[in-house]
mmCIF file of C-alpha atoms in Angstrom:
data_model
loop_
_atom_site.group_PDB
_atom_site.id
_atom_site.type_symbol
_atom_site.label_atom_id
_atom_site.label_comp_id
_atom_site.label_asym_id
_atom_site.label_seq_id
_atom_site.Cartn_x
_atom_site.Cartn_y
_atom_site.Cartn_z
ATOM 1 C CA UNK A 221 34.755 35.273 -6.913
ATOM 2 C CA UNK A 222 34.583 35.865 -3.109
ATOM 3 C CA UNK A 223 38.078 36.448 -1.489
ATOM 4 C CA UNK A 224 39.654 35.317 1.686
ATOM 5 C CA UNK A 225 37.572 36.242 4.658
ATOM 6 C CA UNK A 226 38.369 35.985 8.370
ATOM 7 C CA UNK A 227 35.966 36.253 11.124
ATOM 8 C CA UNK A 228 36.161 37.961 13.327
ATOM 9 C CA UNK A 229 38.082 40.940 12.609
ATOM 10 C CA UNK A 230 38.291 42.549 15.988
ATOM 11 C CA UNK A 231 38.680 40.527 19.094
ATOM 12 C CA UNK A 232 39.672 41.436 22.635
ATOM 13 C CA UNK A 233 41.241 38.558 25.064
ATOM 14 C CA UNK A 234 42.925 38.695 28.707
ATOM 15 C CA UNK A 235 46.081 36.532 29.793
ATOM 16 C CA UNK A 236 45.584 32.901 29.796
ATOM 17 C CA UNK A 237 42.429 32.813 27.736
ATOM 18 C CA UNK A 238 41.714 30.716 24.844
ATOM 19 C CA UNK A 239 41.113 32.128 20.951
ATOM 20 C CA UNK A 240 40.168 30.548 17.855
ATOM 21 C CA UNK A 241 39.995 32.838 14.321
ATOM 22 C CA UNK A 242 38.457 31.394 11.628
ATOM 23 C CA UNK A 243 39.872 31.825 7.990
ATOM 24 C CA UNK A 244 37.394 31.009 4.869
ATOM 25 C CA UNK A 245 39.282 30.373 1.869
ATOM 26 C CA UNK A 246 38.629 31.194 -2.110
ATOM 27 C CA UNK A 247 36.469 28.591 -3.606
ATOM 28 C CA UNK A 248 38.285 26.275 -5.095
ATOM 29 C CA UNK A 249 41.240 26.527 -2.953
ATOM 30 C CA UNK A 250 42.707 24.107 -0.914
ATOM 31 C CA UNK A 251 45.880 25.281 0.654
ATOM 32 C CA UNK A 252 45.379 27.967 3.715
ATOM 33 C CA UNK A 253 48.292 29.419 5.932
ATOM 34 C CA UNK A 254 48.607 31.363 8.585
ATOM 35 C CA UNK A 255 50.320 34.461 9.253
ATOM 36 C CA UNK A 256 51.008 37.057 12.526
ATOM 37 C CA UNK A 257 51.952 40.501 11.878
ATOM 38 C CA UNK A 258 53.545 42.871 14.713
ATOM 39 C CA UNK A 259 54.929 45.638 14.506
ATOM 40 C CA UNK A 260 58.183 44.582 16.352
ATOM 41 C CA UNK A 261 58.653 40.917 14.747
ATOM 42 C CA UNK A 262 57.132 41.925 10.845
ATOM 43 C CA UNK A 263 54.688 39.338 9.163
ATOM 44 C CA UNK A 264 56.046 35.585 10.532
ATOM 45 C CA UNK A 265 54.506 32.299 8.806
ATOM 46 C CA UNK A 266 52.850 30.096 11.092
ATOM 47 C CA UNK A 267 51.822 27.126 8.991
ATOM 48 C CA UNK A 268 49.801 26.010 6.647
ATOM 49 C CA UNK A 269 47.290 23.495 5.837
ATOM 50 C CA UNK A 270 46.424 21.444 2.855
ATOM 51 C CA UNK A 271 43.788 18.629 2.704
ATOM 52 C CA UNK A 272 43.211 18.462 6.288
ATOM 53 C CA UNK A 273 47.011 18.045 7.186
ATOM 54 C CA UNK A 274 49.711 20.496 8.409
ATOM 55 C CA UNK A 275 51.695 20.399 5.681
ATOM 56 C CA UNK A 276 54.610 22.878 6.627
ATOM 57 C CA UNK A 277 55.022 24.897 9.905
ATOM 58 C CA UNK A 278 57.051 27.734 10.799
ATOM 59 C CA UNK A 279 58.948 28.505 14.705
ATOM 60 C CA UNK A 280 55.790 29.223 16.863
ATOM 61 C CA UNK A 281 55.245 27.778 20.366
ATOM 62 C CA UNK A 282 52.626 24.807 20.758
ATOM 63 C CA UNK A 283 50.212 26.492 22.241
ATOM 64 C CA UNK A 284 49.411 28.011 18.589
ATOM 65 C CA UNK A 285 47.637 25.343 16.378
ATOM 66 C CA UNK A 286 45.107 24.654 13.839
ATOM 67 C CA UNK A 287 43.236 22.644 11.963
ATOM 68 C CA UNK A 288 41.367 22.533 8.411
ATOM 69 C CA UNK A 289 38.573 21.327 7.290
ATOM 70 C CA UNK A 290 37.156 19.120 4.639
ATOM 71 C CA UNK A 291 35.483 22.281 3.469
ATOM 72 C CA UNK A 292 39.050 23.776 3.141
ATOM 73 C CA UNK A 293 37.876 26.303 5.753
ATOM 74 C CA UNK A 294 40.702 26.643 8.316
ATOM 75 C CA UNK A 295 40.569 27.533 11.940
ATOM 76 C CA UNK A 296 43.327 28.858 14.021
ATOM 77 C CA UNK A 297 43.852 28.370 17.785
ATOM 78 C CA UNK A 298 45.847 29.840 20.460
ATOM 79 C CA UNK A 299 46.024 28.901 24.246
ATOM 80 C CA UNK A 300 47.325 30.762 27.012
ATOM 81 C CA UNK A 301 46.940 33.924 25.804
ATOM 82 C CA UNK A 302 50.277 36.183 26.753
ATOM 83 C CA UNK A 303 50.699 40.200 25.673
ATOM 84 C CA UNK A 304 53.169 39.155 23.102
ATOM 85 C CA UNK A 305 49.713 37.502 21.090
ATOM 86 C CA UNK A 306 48.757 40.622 20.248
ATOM 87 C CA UNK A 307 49.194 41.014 16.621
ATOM 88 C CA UNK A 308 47.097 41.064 13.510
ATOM 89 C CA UNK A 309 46.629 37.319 12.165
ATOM 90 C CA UNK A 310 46.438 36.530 8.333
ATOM 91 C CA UNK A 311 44.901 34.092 7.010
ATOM 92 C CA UNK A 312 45.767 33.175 2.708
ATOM 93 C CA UNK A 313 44.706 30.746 0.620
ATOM 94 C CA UNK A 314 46.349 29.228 -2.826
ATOM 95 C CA UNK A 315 45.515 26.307 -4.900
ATOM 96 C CA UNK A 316 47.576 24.387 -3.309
ATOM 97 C CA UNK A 317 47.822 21.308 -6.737
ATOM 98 C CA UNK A 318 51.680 23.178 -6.571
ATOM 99 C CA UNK A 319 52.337 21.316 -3.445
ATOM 100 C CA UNK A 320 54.703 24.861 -2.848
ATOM 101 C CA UNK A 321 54.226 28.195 -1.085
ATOM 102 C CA UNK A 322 55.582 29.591 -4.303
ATOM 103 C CA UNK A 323 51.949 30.046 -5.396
ATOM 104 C CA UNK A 324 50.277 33.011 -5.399
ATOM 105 C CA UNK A 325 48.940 33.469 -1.792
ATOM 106 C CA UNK A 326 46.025 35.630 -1.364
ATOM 107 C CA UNK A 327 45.731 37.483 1.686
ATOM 108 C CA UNK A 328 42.590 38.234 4.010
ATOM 109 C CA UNK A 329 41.869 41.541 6.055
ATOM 110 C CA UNK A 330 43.271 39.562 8.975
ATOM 111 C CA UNK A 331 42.001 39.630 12.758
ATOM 112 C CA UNK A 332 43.051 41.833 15.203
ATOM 113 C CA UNK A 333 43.408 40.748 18.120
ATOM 114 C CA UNK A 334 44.756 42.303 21.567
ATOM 115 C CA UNK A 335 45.416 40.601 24.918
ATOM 116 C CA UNK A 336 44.589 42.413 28.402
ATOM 117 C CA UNK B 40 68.352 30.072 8.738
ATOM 118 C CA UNK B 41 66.487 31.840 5.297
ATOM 119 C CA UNK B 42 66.239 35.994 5.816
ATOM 120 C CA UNK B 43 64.981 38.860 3.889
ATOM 121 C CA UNK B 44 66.399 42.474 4.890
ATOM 122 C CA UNK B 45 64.368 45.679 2.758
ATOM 123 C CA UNK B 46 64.827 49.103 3.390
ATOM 124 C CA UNK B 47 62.281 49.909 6.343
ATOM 125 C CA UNK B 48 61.217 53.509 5.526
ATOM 126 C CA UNK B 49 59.484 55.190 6.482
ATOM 127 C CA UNK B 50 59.811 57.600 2.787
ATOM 128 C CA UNK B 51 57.789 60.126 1.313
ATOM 129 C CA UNK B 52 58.515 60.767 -2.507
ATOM 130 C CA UNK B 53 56.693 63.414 -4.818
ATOM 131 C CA UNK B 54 54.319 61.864 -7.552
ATOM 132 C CA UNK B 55 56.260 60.784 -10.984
ATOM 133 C CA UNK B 56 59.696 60.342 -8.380
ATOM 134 C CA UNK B 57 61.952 56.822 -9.214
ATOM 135 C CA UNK B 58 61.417 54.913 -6.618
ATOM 136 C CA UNK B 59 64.061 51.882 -5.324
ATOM 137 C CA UNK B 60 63.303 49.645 -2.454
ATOM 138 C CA UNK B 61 66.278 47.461 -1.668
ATOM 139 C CA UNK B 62 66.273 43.724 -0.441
ATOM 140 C CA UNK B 63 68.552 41.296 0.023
ATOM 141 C CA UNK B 64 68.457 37.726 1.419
ATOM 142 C CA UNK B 65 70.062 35.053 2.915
ATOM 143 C CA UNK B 66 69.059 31.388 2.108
ATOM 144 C CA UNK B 67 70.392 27.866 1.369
ATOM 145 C CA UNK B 68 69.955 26.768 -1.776
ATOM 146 C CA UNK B 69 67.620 28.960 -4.608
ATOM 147 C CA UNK B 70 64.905 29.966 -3.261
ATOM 148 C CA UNK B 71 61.839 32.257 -4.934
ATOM 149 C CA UNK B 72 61.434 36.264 -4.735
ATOM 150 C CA UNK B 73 58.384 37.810 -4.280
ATOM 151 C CA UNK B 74 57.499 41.293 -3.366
ATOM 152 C CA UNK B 75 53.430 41.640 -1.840
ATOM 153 C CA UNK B 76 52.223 45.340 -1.534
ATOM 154 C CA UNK B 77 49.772 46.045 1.283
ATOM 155 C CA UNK B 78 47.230 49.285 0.259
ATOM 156 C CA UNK B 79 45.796 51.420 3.360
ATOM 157 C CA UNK B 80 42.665 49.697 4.600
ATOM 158 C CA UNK B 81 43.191 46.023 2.528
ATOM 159 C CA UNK B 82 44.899 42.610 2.647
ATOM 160 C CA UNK B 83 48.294 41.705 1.408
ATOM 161 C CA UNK B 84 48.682 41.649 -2.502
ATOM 162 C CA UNK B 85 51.050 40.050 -4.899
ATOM 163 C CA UNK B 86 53.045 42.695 -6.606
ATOM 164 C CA UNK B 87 55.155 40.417 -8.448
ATOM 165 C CA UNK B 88 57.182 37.232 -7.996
ATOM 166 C CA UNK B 89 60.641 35.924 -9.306
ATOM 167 C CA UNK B 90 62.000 32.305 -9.350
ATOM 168 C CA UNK B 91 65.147 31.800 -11.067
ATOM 169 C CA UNK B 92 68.630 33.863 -10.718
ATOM 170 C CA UNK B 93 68.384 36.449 -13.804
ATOM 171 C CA UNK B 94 64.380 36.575 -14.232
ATOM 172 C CA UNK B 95 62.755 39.919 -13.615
ATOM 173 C CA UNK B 96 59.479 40.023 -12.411
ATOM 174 C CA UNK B 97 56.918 43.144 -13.575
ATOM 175 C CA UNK B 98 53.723 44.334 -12.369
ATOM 176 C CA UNK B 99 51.897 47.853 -12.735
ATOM 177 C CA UNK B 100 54.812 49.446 -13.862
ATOM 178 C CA UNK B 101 57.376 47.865 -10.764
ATOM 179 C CA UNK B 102 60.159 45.423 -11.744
ATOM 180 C CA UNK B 103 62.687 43.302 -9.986
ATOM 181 C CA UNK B 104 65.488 41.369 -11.186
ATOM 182 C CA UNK B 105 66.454 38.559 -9.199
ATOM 183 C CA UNK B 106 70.421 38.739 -8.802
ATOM 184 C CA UNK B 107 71.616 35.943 -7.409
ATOM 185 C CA UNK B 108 75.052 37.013 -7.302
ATOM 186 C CA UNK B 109 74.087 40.123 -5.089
ATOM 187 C CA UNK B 110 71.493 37.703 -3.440
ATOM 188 C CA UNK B 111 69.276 41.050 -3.750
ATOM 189 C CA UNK B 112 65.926 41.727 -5.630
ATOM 190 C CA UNK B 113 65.300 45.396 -5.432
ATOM 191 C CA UNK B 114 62.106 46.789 -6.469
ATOM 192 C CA UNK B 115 61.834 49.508 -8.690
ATOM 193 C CA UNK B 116 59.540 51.946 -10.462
ATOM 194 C CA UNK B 117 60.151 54.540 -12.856
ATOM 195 C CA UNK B 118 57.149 57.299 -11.887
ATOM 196 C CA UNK B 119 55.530 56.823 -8.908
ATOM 197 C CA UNK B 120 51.748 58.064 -8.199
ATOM 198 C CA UNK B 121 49.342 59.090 -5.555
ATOM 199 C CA UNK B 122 47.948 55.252 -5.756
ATOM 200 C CA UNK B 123 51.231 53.444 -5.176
ATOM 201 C CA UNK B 124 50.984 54.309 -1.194
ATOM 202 C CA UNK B 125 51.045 51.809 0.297
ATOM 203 C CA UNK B 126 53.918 49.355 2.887
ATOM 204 C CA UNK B 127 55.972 47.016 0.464
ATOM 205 C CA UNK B 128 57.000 43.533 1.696
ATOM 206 C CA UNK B 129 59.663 41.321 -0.112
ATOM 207 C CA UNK B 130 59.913 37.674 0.473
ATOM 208 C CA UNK B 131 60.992 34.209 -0.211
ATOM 209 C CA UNK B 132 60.363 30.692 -0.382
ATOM 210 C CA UNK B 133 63.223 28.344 -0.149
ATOM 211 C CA UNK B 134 62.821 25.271 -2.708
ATOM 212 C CA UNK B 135 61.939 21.854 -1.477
ATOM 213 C CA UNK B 136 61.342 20.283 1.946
ATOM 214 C CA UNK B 137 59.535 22.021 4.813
ATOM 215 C CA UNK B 138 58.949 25.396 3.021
ATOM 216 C CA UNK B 139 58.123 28.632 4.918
ATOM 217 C CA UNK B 140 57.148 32.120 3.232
ATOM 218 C CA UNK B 141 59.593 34.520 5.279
ATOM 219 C CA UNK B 142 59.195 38.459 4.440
ATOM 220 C CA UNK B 143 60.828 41.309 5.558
ATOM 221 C CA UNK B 144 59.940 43.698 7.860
ATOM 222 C CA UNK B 145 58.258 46.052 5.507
ATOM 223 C CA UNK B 146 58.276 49.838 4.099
ATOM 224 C CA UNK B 147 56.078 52.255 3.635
ATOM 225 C CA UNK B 148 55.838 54.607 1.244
ATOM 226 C CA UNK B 149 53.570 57.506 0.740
ATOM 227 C CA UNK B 150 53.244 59.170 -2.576
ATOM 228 C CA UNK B 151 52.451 62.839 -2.302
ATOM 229 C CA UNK B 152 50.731 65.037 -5.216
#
């Protein structure tokens, strides 16, 4: 079974640009959340999807948002790039039938990305 | 609000060392323990997970007991090898309403023969 994959893995922005990652989960899954890693602030949950809706959401500004769709496949944007965006962004996927985090999430190689 | 505080390393043991990675928390109510294991080069893994007070979670020859008294669920392993570099992350999910995976900040460990 294919894992998690993210596309694309390296990406290079300026201030004030636009990105959008892409996250592709395990077959069969249909939860996907969303995770940056830095090496100041750790690995912080961003949210997470399920069927199509935003089902929980961590403390990250609005100009960070997502969507899924009905393919489970899950996209990730950010607006107004700043410095602080640089990170590494994870994308996992679980089951989801739960209805919890508390399932196993499994992780992609994540996407760097850095902002000029 | 829900926290997880490990041991940040970095730390360098000699193969077939013991090897304890502390963690404690700080949540409302009871949440779950996990600890995920990132290898050089690869996505986050599940090492093992915990979610009751008492149960102890194994995996590859790691174990941790979730002590809710301590609020702490330290990871452990008897002999460590080569293989087992790698940064260790432990985390929780609190029960119930808007849920969030929270992890610490993360240790690594290198294993050398």
């Amino acid at each position: 079974k294919a894992g998690v994959t993210q596309t694309p893995r390296y990406l290079i922005k300026t201030r004030g640009q636009q990105v959008t990652l892409s996250c592709s989960p395990i077959s069969g899954h249909r939860s996907v959340s969303w995770y940056q890693q830095t090496p100041g602030q750790g690995l912080q949950f961003l949210f997470e999807y399920f069927s199509e809706t935003q089902r929980n959401k961590g403390n990250f500004p609005g100009r960070f948002s997502g969507r899924q769709f009905s393919n489970s496949r899950s996209e990730m944007n950010v607006s107004t790039l700043e410095l602080g965006d640089s990170a590494l962004y994870l994308c996992a996927s679980s089951k989801g039938t739960s209805g919890s985090l508390q399932e196993t999430q499994y992780f992609g190689p994540g996407t760097r990305l850095l902002v000029l | 609000g829900n926290s997880v505080t490990q041991m940040e390393g970095p730390v360098t043991l000699s193969e077939e060392a013991f090897l304890t990675i502390n963690c404690t928390y700080t949540a409302t109510g009871y949440p779950s323990l996990f600890w995920y294991v990132q290898y050089p080069g690869e996505g986050l893994q599940l090492l093992l997970k915990a979610t009751k007070a008492d149960d102890k979670g194994s995996n590859k020859g790691f174990e941790a007991t979730y002590r809710k008294e301590t609020t702490s669920f330290h990871l452990e392993k008897g002999s460590v090898q080569v293989s087992d570099s790698a940064v260790y992350f432990c985390a929780l999910v609190q029960q119930g309403g808007s849920e969030k995976l929270v992890f610490g900040k993360g240790m690594k460990l290198t294993v050398n023969p």
